XYZ file of C-alpha atoms in Angstrom:
754
model
C 208.845 123.020 141.326
C 206.876 121.296 139.150
C 205.301 122.742 136.183
C 202.569 120.184 134.109
C 202.955 120.259 130.235
C 200.299 118.129 128.524
C 201.814 115.091 128.559
C 205.186 115.916 129.977
C 205.980 117.409 132.934
C 209.444 119.897 133.860
C 211.009 119.881 137.200
C 212.894 122.835 138.385
C 215.266 122.143 141.135
C 219.178 122.188 142.124
C 221.207 119.102 141.802
C 221.031 117.243 145.088
C 223.941 115.429 146.960
C 222.593 113.501 150.031
C 224.582 116.245 152.271
C 223.280 119.337 150.085
C 219.929 118.063 150.107
C 219.536 117.176 154.313
C 221.419 120.818 154.521
C 218.590 122.553 152.373
C 216.328 120.143 154.053
C 215.356 120.060 157.746
C 215.352 116.127 158.628
C 213.306 115.096 162.079
C 215.687 113.327 164.353
C 213.702 110.750 165.002
C 214.408 107.742 167.809
C 213.962 104.135 166.908
C 213.224 101.983 169.464
C 215.676 99.153 169.956
C 215.139 95.712 171.268
C 215.291 96.014 174.785
C 212.367 99.438 173.988
C 210.442 96.738 171.807
C 210.871 93.685 175.158
C 209.730 96.544 177.429
C 206.708 97.651 175.621
C 205.599 93.738 174.793
C 205.720 93.030 179.017
C 204.140 96.278 179.944
C 201.430 95.984 181.654
C 197.911 98.177 181.745
C 194.557 97.289 181.855
C 193.159 98.449 178.033
C 196.535 95.938 177.302
C 194.860 92.769 179.539
C 191.829 93.551 177.939
C 193.205 93.130 174.202
C 195.252 90.211 175.638
C 192.111 88.493 176.406
C 190.331 89.146 173.328
C 192.762 88.588 171.201
C 193.350 85.046 173.318
C 189.779 84.605 172.899
C 188.080 84.758 169.791
C 184.584 83.670 170.780
C 184.621 86.694 173.214
C 184.435 89.021 169.899
C 182.205 87.188 167.340
C 180.087 85.543 169.556
C 178.006 88.492 171.067
C 178.136 89.909 167.818
C 176.481 86.541 166.109
C 173.007 87.164 164.019
C 171.313 84.670 165.199
C 167.563 84.976 162.848
C 169.722 85.362 159.603
C 172.545 82.579 160.244
C 171.427 80.055 162.618
C 169.252 78.036 159.387
C 172.389 78.216 157.497
C 175.184 77.341 160.005
C 172.508 74.413 161.511
C 171.915 72.952 157.276
C 176.032 73.329 157.035
C 176.938 71.662 160.550
C 174.553 68.805 159.498
C 176.500 68.470 155.872
C 179.626 68.914 157.611
C 179.148 66.361 160.377
C 178.516 63.526 158.167
C 181.469 64.256 156.084
C 183.376 64.517 159.337
C 182.388 60.955 160.226
C 182.801 59.668 156.776
C 187.041 61.375 156.266
C 187.270 60.179 160.184
C 186.816 56.796 159.700
C 188.648 56.417 156.335
C 191.632 58.575 157.503
C 192.276 56.463 160.746
C 193.091 54.181 158.465
C 195.944 55.792 156.725
C 197.180 56.220 160.739
C 197.232 52.766 160.781
C 194.582 52.507 164.110
C 191.491 51.167 164.268
C 188.913 53.045 162.395
C 186.538 54.569 165.874
C 189.725 56.790 167.362
C 189.158 58.568 163.978
C 185.876 59.866 165.123
C 188.011 61.252 168.380
C 190.079 62.954 166.008
C 187.034 64.789 164.399
C 185.368 65.674 167.247
C 187.731 67.063 169.602
C 189.843 69.943 168.268
C 186.717 71.204 167.162
C 185.089 71.945 170.383
C 188.480 73.694 171.219
C 188.959 75.620 167.576
C 185.165 76.462 168.435
C 186.318 78.604 171.836
C 190.259 79.606 170.626
C 190.257 80.309 166.403
C 189.953 82.933 164.540
C 188.614 81.584 161.071
C 184.967 81.340 160.629
C 185.134 78.850 157.610
C 187.149 76.027 157.980
C 186.167 72.650 159.282
C 188.344 71.303 161.613
C 189.576 67.689 161.899
C 191.754 64.781 159.977
C 193.543 65.475 157.009
C 194.962 62.925 155.069
C 198.472 64.479 154.522
C 198.918 64.634 158.321
C 197.248 61.614 159.029
C 200.060 59.405 156.769
C 202.924 61.208 158.598
C 201.729 59.638 162.278
C 200.865 56.815 160.035
C 204.754 57.046 159.374
C 205.394 57.140 162.839
C 203.139 54.812 164.393
C 204.738 52.061 161.616
C 208.382 52.596 162.798
C 208.002 52.784 166.211
C 204.957 49.731 166.549
C 205.918 47.204 163.221
C 203.291 44.565 162.075
C 203.113 41.830 163.521
C 204.890 38.839 161.570
C 202.237 36.474 159.385
C 203.084 33.869 161.707
C 202.306 35.128 164.694
C 198.699 37.135 163.626
C 196.693 36.020 166.122
C 193.681 38.152 167.566
C 195.278 38.906 170.991
C 198.473 40.154 169.522
C 196.345 42.279 166.694
C 194.496 43.893 169.558
C 197.869 44.389 171.274
C 199.315 46.123 168.733
C 196.524 48.362 167.931
C 196.532 49.604 171.230
C 200.388 50.275 171.399
C 199.702 51.867 167.825
C 196.989 54.616 169.163
C 199.077 55.331 172.120
C 201.838 56.451 169.596
C 199.284 58.349 167.456
C 197.838 60.093 170.703
C 201.670 60.870 171.851
C 203.066 62.413 168.957
C 199.635 64.510 168.610
C 200.086 65.599 172.221
C 203.136 66.213 171.229
C 202.971 68.187 167.996
C 200.070 70.370 169.763
C 202.919 71.430 172.766
C 204.850 72.545 169.565
C 202.155 74.415 167.983
C 201.185 76.169 171.220
C 204.393 77.115 172.064
C 205.908 78.641 168.158
C 201.895 80.726 169.149
C 202.698 82.007 172.238
C 206.589 83.114 171.545
C 204.814 84.414 168.039
C 206.417 82.542 165.302
C 202.996 82.422 162.752
C 205.480 84.299 160.433
C 207.259 80.448 160.125
C 204.163 79.662 157.151
C 206.160 82.329 155.371
C 208.822 79.965 154.489
C 207.337 77.235 153.055
C 205.745 78.727 149.667
C 202.538 77.924 147.462
C 205.268 75.540 145.225
C 206.765 73.976 147.923
C 203.179 73.140 149.782
C 201.712 71.762 146.203
C 204.660 69.965 145.319
C 204.351 68.325 149.340
C 200.769 67.830 149.239
C 200.433 66.123 145.834
C 203.560 63.781 146.873
C 201.432 62.796 149.850
C 199.065 62.494 147.666
C 201.070 59.229 145.986
C 201.548 58.173 149.690
C 197.864 58.102 150.730
C 197.253 56.467 146.936
C 200.177 53.632 147.692
C 199.040 53.011 151.429
C 195.619 52.482 150.796
C 196.141 50.116 148.276
C 196.524 47.237 150.835
C 193.244 47.792 151.944
C 191.545 47.898 148.141
C 193.288 44.302 147.542
C 193.189 43.581 151.204
C 197.050 42.163 150.906
C 198.867 41.872 153.781
C 201.942 44.498 153.118
C 204.133 45.619 156.092
C 204.452 49.554 156.919
C 208.065 51.280 155.377
C 208.677 54.488 156.864
C 212.078 54.771 155.237
C 213.914 56.629 152.265
C 212.569 54.566 149.488
C 209.762 52.828 151.556
C 207.171 53.409 148.675
C 209.130 51.359 146.546
C 209.561 48.498 148.857
C 205.604 48.438 150.323
C 204.986 48.512 145.957
C 207.374 45.614 145.736
C 204.933 44.037 148.163
C 201.979 44.660 146.716
C 202.835 43.749 143.435
C 204.361 40.204 144.975
C 201.100 39.171 146.558
C 198.847 40.384 143.845
C 197.687 37.236 142.706
C 196.185 37.071 146.570
C 194.358 40.199 145.885
C 190.581 39.774 147.191
C 188.396 40.493 143.927
C 185.488 41.114 146.290
C 186.929 44.343 147.549
C 188.973 44.951 145.039
C 185.342 44.901 143.135
C 183.690 47.147 145.827
C 186.740 50.122 145.882
C 186.811 50.775 142.536
C 182.909 51.156 141.616
C 183.183 53.447 144.870
C 185.484 55.171 143.332
C 184.001 56.012 139.998
C 180.842 56.567 141.275
C 182.586 59.052 143.771
C 184.929 60.903 141.126
C 181.784 61.077 139.247
C 179.797 62.175 141.306
C 182.373 65.179 142.544
C 182.635 66.122 139.072
C 179.422 66.909 138.972
C 179.149 69.304 141.601
C 182.359 70.900 140.432
C 180.630 71.358 137.136
C 176.831 72.510 138.479
C 177.773 74.042 141.560
C 175.653 77.367 140.906
C 172.824 75.848 140.246
C 172.687 73.037 143.219
C 171.459 74.004 146.365
C 173.996 71.718 148.239
C 176.915 69.285 146.661
C 175.189 66.005 146.994
C 176.646 64.176 149.772
C 178.106 61.225 148.047
C 180.372 60.007 150.301
C 177.032 59.272 152.558
C 175.236 57.743 149.878
C 178.085 55.744 149.283
C 178.400 54.704 152.717
C 174.762 54.016 153.967
C 174.717 51.578 150.638
C 177.806 49.511 151.187
C 176.972 48.900 155.001
C 173.564 48.023 154.068
C 174.665 45.823 151.169
C 177.739 43.993 153.063
C 175.137 43.684 156.132
C 172.577 41.842 154.283
C 174.003 40.335 151.369
C 176.843 38.785 154.447
C 179.843 40.252 152.779
C 182.423 38.964 155.150
C 181.368 35.586 155.903
C 180.692 34.826 151.372
C 183.610 36.843 150.353
C 186.170 36.845 153.761
C 186.797 40.780 153.021
C 187.780 42.912 155.784
C 185.049 44.918 158.028
C 185.173 48.377 160.283
C 184.383 45.896 162.902
C 182.607 46.775 166.564
C 183.025 50.316 166.952
C 183.006 51.625 170.983
C 180.714 53.736 172.362
C 181.316 56.598 173.945
C 184.547 57.906 174.872
C 187.882 56.723 176.416
C 189.407 58.109 179.693
C 192.095 60.793 178.846
C 195.714 59.659 179.032
C 198.989 60.865 179.493
C 201.942 60.732 176.740
C 204.259 58.168 176.951
C 207.631 59.891 177.564
C 209.521 56.862 175.835
C 207.689 57.612 172.689
C 208.066 61.245 172.985
C 211.485 60.952 172.965
C 211.513 59.289 169.995
C 209.759 61.328 167.847
C 210.807 65.092 168.626
C 211.552 65.690 164.743
C 208.272 64.087 163.311
C 206.231 66.400 165.746
C 207.908 69.300 164.300
C 206.971 68.618 161.209
C 203.379 67.844 162.079
C 203.243 71.005 163.882
C 204.060 72.799 160.903
C 202.613 71.296 158.221
C 199.184 71.498 159.601
C 199.650 75.189 160.818
C 200.862 75.575 156.720
C 197.613 74.075 155.198
C 195.138 75.087 157.899
C 196.945 78.797 157.325
C 196.784 78.869 153.973
C 192.742 77.588 154.314
C 191.746 80.075 156.485
C 193.484 82.532 154.539
C 191.510 82.015 151.618
C 188.497 82.424 153.239
C 189.334 85.871 155.155
C 190.009 87.202 151.832
C 186.706 86.218 150.505
C 185.273 86.995 153.494
C 186.836 90.090 154.650
C 187.725 89.296 158.264
C 191.007 89.322 159.999
C 192.816 86.269 161.030
C 195.765 85.558 163.511
C 198.212 83.325 162.430
C 199.764 83.546 166.316
C 196.285 82.392 167.497
C 195.739 80.021 165.173
C 198.708 78.102 166.401
C 197.380 78.356 169.994
C 194.271 76.947 168.528
C 195.557 74.145 167.141
C 198.269 73.375 169.442
C 195.136 73.178 172.063
C 192.864 71.337 170.080
C 195.763 68.281 169.538
C 196.729 68.573 173.064
C 193.437 67.907 173.806
C 192.834 65.046 171.375
C 195.934 63.887 172.037
C 194.533 63.250 175.635
C 191.538 61.183 174.406
C 193.644 58.580 172.136
C 193.139 61.072 168.760
C 195.431 61.972 165.888
C 196.595 65.029 164.481
C 194.459 67.396 163.336
C 194.149 70.329 160.410
C 191.472 70.995 158.075
C 190.843 69.382 155.263
C 190.219 70.949 152.150
C 187.054 69.071 150.377
C 185.531 69.581 154.146
C 185.887 73.349 154.487
C 184.076 73.589 151.053
C 181.540 71.836 152.353
C 180.970 74.348 155.544
C 181.482 77.264 153.188
C 179.710 76.456 149.914
C 176.156 74.898 152.124
C 175.951 78.160 154.104
C 178.378 78.403 156.875
C 178.438 81.772 158.663
C 180.241 80.718 162.242
C 182.339 78.032 163.471
C 178.544 77.311 165.189
C 178.443 75.162 162.137
C 181.730 73.547 163.828
C 179.515 72.589 166.791
C 176.694 71.127 164.580
C 179.369 68.934 163.085
C 180.776 67.734 166.279
C 177.088 66.834 167.412
C 176.678 64.884 164.427
C 180.583 63.490 165.286
C 179.071 63.030 168.802
C 175.578 61.244 168.163
C 177.726 58.459 166.002
C 180.579 57.957 168.818
C 177.498 57.238 171.759
C 174.461 56.209 169.656
C 174.788 54.762 166.286
C 178.354 54.067 165.717
C 177.666 49.778 165.586
C 175.315 50.860 162.400
C 179.002 50.874 160.309
C 180.250 48.113 161.478
C 179.469 45.912 158.269
C 181.099 48.652 155.819
C 184.059 47.206 154.078
C 187.507 48.466 154.809
C 187.984 48.552 150.638
C 184.901 51.585 150.941
C 186.856 53.779 153.345
C 190.063 53.426 151.850
C 188.060 54.244 148.468
C 186.579 57.736 150.069
C 189.683 58.628 151.226
C 191.498 58.331 147.445
C 188.025 60.213 146.202
C 189.047 62.951 148.523
C 192.395 63.193 146.459
C 191.215 64.191 143.273
C 192.354 68.218 143.946
C 195.511 67.224 144.727
C 196.618 64.749 142.055
C 195.493 67.665 139.742
C 198.051 69.733 141.307
C 200.723 68.011 139.067
C 199.008 70.397 136.241
C 200.767 73.392 137.820
C 204.074 71.996 136.740
C 203.498 73.677 133.189
C 202.036 76.174 134.025
C 205.178 77.282 137.290
C 207.919 75.844 133.873
C 206.349 78.929 131.286
C 206.163 81.868 134.395
C 208.926 81.075 137.046
C 210.910 78.170 136.681
C 212.722 78.115 140.050
C 209.087 77.678 141.229
C 208.539 75.518 139.392
C 211.616 73.726 140.281
C 210.847 73.777 143.822
C 208.033 72.048 143.058
C 209.944 69.100 141.411
C 212.671 68.910 143.560
C 209.663 68.707 146.762
C 207.644 66.297 145.326
C 210.512 63.933 144.231
C 212.123 64.312 147.909
C 208.594 64.049 149.526
C 207.937 60.727 147.700
C 211.113 58.824 147.770
C 212.776 60.018 151.409
C 209.313 60.328 153.127
C 207.405 62.714 154.181
C 209.542 64.249 157.293
C 212.577 64.001 155.627
C 211.202 65.333 152.267
C 210.127 68.220 153.782
C 213.180 68.941 155.692
C 214.589 68.328 152.050
C 212.464 70.749 150.382
C 212.501 73.648 152.763
C 216.933 73.884 152.441
C 216.271 73.148 148.812
C 213.929 76.583 148.746
C 216.260 78.576 150.856
C 219.134 77.304 148.841
C 217.323 78.842 146.126
C 216.604 82.530 147.673
C 220.588 81.991 148.283
C 221.010 81.105 144.792
C 219.408 84.278 143.727
C 220.485 86.681 145.645
C 224.181 85.516 145.417
C 224.187 86.201 141.689
C 222.147 89.203 141.566
C 221.178 90.993 138.374
C 224.312 93.446 137.513
C 223.306 95.889 134.483
C 225.365 98.877 132.660
C 222.703 101.202 132.099
C 221.754 104.227 129.843
C 219.970 107.564 129.494
C 217.003 107.056 127.762
C 214.937 109.387 125.544
C 217.864 112.168 127.011
C 215.732 112.865 130.180
C 216.146 111.516 133.596
C 214.963 107.622 132.894
C 217.805 105.108 132.989
C 217.222 101.367 131.653
C 219.781 99.008 130.635
C 221.724 99.908 127.614
C 220.831 96.697 126.165
C 217.376 97.013 125.935
C 216.993 99.899 123.704
C 217.937 102.185 120.580
C 217.363 105.830 121.952
C 220.175 106.001 124.227
C 223.145 108.755 125.846
C 226.005 107.388 127.933
C 228.190 110.438 128.612
C 231.756 110.322 127.950
C 233.815 108.606 130.221
C 230.787 108.005 132.583
C 229.684 104.162 133.554
C 226.912 103.521 135.142
C 226.069 100.143 137.117
C 223.490 99.042 139.070
C 223.202 95.810 141.447
C 219.504 94.769 141.933
C 219.535 92.877 144.976
C 221.561 93.232 149.062
C 224.889 93.263 149.005
C 225.890 90.748 151.844
C 229.196 88.615 152.438
C 227.968 85.572 149.715
C 227.438 87.742 146.497
C 230.232 91.013 147.348
C 233.014 89.070 145.111
C 230.062 88.592 142.465
C 229.197 92.007 142.487
C 232.895 92.918 142.079
C 233.211 90.762 139.435
C 230.652 92.050 137.373
C 231.957 96.239 138.445
C 235.271 95.249 136.644
C 234.031 93.481 133.825
C 231.422 96.290 133.396
C 234.478 99.440 133.090
C 236.666 96.787 131.279
C 239.808 96.637 133.504
C 240.626 95.348 137.015
C 241.765 99.110 138.984
C 244.178 96.852 141.250
C 245.855 95.647 138.243
C 246.160 99.331 136.701
C 247.157 100.865 140.197
C 249.929 98.468 140.364
C 251.124 98.738 137.145
C 251.417 102.524 137.826
C 253.265 102.131 141.048
C 255.462 100.146 138.946
C 255.836 102.520 136.225
C 256.779 105.141 138.922
C 259.495 103.137 140.433
C 261.328 102.441 136.968
C 260.635 105.874 136.399
C 262.402 107.066 139.514
C 265.243 104.410 138.613
C 265.805 105.605 135.236
C 265.807 109.612 136.048
C 268.406 108.481 138.978
C 270.873 106.995 136.325
C 269.929 109.502 134.189
C 268.281 107.424 131.117
C 265.503 109.886 131.642
C 265.709 113.290 131.254
C 262.595 115.936 131.322
C 261.722 118.363 128.740
C 259.422 120.769 127.724
C 257.798 117.678 125.674
C 257.760 115.533 128.166
C 260.432 113.036 129.124
C 263.274 110.966 126.747
C 264.575 108.262 127.088
C 268.327 107.892 127.067
C 269.017 104.291 126.935
C 268.831 102.064 124.367
C 267.886 98.631 126.430
C 265.552 97.986 129.395
C 267.022 94.855 131.541
C 264.275 94.793 134.761
C 262.057 92.790 134.814
C 258.622 93.816 136.822
C 259.979 91.007 139.151
C 262.933 92.508 139.766
C 261.098 96.149 140.548
C 258.609 94.666 143.300
C 261.445 94.184 145.511
C 259.184 92.199 148.368
C 257.553 95.043 149.095
C 254.047 94.498 146.871
C 251.754 95.822 149.634
C 253.355 99.429 148.585
C 252.259 98.807 145.012
C 248.617 98.988 146.287
C 249.026 102.459 147.884
C 248.267 105.659 146.162
C 249.892 107.104 143.217
C 252.386 109.765 144.545
C 254.585 112.015 141.974
C 255.691 114.858 144.465
C 258.751 113.672 144.092
C 258.970 113.514 140.644
C 260.128 116.775 138.179
C 256.937 116.236 135.879
C 253.549 115.299 136.267
C 252.876 111.935 134.715
C 249.935 112.042 132.233
C 248.772 108.260 131.894
C 246.940 108.735 129.114
C 250.284 110.142 126.635
C 252.781 108.192 125.511
C 254.922 106.855 128.307
C 259.277 105.844 128.355
C 260.119 102.286 126.297
C 259.593 99.652 128.508
C 256.941 101.561 130.219
C 253.666 99.742 129.856
C 250.518 100.810 131.628
C 246.138 99.882 131.062
C 244.900 102.469 129.842
C 241.534 104.274 131.559
C 239.119 105.570 129.430
C 236.432 106.453 132.133
C 236.745 109.225 134.351
C 233.343 108.326 136.364
C 231.665 105.876 138.056
C 228.140 106.159 139.293
C 226.657 102.807 141.164
C 222.757 102.762 141.555
C 221.991 101.370 144.968
C 218.584 101.640 145.246
C 217.553 97.727 144.556
C 220.529 97.610 147.764
C 218.577 97.096 150.652
C 221.334 96.346 153.156
C 225.202 96.057 153.405
C 226.143 93.285 156.165
C 229.575 94.382 157.309
C 231.544 91.801 155.693
C 230.455 93.244 152.080
C 231.365 96.973 153.878
C 234.727 95.773 154.423
C 235.194 94.969 150.623
C 233.263 97.256 149.224
C 235.318 99.891 150.943
C 238.449 98.465 149.191
C 237.307 98.109 146.142
C 236.189 101.732 145.737
C 239.576 102.724 147.179
C 241.163 100.708 144.309
C 239.657 103.375 141.500
C 239.807 106.417 143.238
C 243.330 105.632 143.672
C 243.895 105.074 140.143
C 242.105 109.269 139.984
C 238.264 107.779 138.941
C 235.417 109.313 140.734
C 232.645 107.543 142.338
C 229.394 108.354 143.371
C 226.506 106.160 145.055
C 223.495 106.620 143.713
C 219.644 106.108 145.093
C 220.487 104.538 148.313
C 217.495 104.128 150.839
C 217.204 106.060 154.064
C 219.611 104.926 156.739
C 222.252 103.565 154.850
C 224.849 106.437 155.140
C 224.068 106.434 158.978
C 225.025 102.765 159.105
C 228.211 103.581 157.412
C 229.187 106.297 159.361
C 228.476 103.920 162.674
C 230.545 101.360 160.741
C 233.640 104.083 159.834
C 233.235 103.218 156.497
C 234.178 106.933 155.541
C 238.393 108.175 155.167
C 240.598 110.783 153.432
C 239.391 109.140 150.384
C 235.951 108.047 150.705
C 233.570 111.177 151.034
C 230.032 111.324 152.300
C 230.057 113.607 149.119
C 229.737 110.787 146.829
C 226.099 109.817 147.870
C 223.627 111.507 145.503
C 219.931 111.378 145.302
C 219.159 109.903 141.991
C 221.083 108.556 139.348
C 220.276 111.661 137.419
C 221.355 114.180 139.921
C 225.258 111.925 140.229
C 225.607 112.135 135.955
C 224.430 116.391 136.265
C 226.866 116.907 139.309
C 229.486 114.799 136.843
C 229.176 116.787 133.251
C 229.107 120.488 135.569
C 231.969 119.155 137.356
C 233.688 118.341 133.818
C 232.335 121.083 132.111
C 233.888 123.338 134.584
C 237.522 121.588 134.832
C 237.069 122.094 130.804
C 236.116 125.720 130.532
C 239.055 128.448 131.919
C 235.789 130.541 131.820
C 233.800 129.140 133.764
C 236.093 128.535 136.197
C 236.412 132.144 136.137
C 232.522 132.692 137.047
C 232.063 129.918 139.446
C 231.450 131.745 142.741
C 229.457 134.098 141.036
C 227.292 132.021 138.883
C 225.716 128.121 139.342
C 225.658 125.557 136.653
C 222.025 123.830 135.892
C 220.633 121.827 133.120
C 217.006 121.399 131.860
C 215.424 117.966 131.384
C 212.406 117.982 129.075
C 210.584 115.369 127.471
C 210.161 117.114 124.198
C 213.872 119.350 124.667
C 216.137 116.602 125.987
C 219.193 117.641 127.961
C 221.487 120.676 127.999
C 223.813 122.787 129.564
C 223.702 126.244 130.156
C 225.296 129.518 132.585
C 222.478 130.436 135.070
C 222.472 134.203 136.447
C 220.357 132.880 139.149
C 222.688 131.390 141.854
C 219.779 129.737 143.972
C 218.104 127.914 141.085
C 219.372 124.993 138.808
C 216.639 123.640 136.375
C 216.605 119.736 135.038
């Protein structure tokens, strides 16, 4: 019964242990499905389930019939045109990161969009090349097909190298798609939860640094070989600076000018986005102007600059992946598949929350997997979503993936009809456009200071991820970052927060005794909390903290007591001790036997419970003992373990916990466990945790239930009057936030108030 009194409340109920609560309140016996039940349910077939699977596998069937044509079509057309123009330029620019001819970037910007239109669940992301993925694919390309030597740089040899690199990029993309598809079918969409925001932020920032360094050779027009090895970024910078005197000044000035213009206009777009009807398409404007100037001024002939060159019109026939290449890039493909999904899902989730619609992680894996399979077959490279491109699609009014189809149509026009207009465009312009899209990633450096103030573990994860990805490479760096992130979880759970609690304000509230002044600690009672699951890796830490909290080692006390009993028995047998009404009196002058002699190679017997049945007197360990016999003093009689934050307990930890609790019980300390979650007792019973010493009756609903039980038990033991009336009355406590905690007799045996 709960009675509100102003801003106080009074609760009247009995003191409950877990057993007494279950006896008074009938518990429903629910059937919990096991693995085989879930497996049967998963593979059970019905018409309704088949329809549900079909709708989930083809999301277009759900949203396309509900499309509001009159309301949305104009917005989708405008958004699709803007996004398509950006996709063309980013496809050309990001192809440089993959180390393939720029035209193949258009394939990567076209085919995945068509597939995602049918299978994707996000309405707002723009599918296509992403700089981080392009750089990861480029690393594999350079490793398997290195640059030709300076003396062998003929047009035929360059063409052969380009063909081989295109095949490597396509094969890696195809295998990444297969991996994503399998993960989606096997319902592994949850894997993204292992990539925290700090890890993704640090990784993408490191990737931005790699993109910056990789584009220096196009901005300066230097012959820099690719280094896809640990510390490759250092070798690349060394090669750049060793050739810095050979810089093409025209390319350098052009790229810096383009970069400056792009950064300034993007900043204006961000600052005045509320006033602008649509972002200024600065990439398109710069590209058109650069292509026109390069064509009429004849930059290539006058200044010997590198240009995009002729783009092949139309599509090439699909090709099968090279098996030999697939065998060499399995690890890289796994990294690419996971990063592609993590980035795309993160962006899709932001827009799904903003516009209030659901997305399916497993279906997203399937959609991106099929997109990369098709893209790889048509010689494209890995796709995901670029943050800037998705921002354009959403901010210009895109409502659905109809905008994506229209953007793909724009790319199609470039591939089939007007690609030749981009032939005179300098590669340094594309490099500058690629760097212009890195602003958001590079600004993530600001997060380091914020994370340090808010969560130092996350800050360390960010820094380690960044350094590992920069110096070890993106593939090894990602694996290192994930391993380190999981290590921090293990460390935090291996060394959990363990505190001693006290009653605050004489109520039913218990907090860390170090944090409050108005505390009440029942005499002889220690309340210990562990704020973590208990398992094999932290059970010893838990045990050490518990021993530190109580102030003594129970096993040492137990062994000392058993040694003392052995010594007392020997002294009684020799007549060196006599039993009197006042206790034991020592008749000997000196004691010569050491503890080692008394052990008599029977150390295991010292760990057994103390037995005084054969002695003529019961030993009081708190009183004075005979000379030469010392036993550590124990000033507590009860320990309450708060397990409210212990979500699980594995079998290894259970064995150690059982042994530790027995050590306390054998030195006459009562153990109580409070706040254990549902199913905790059932698991302990299944694992045969309980025996004659450890009983289920030690479990209580809350800390306060256990404390009240201890107080009532001690009051009953110390008061003869209460012992005589124990069967006819019931002790109870009242907790009132204004009256405090007190004990009283209750003549009604059916109710206890606190």
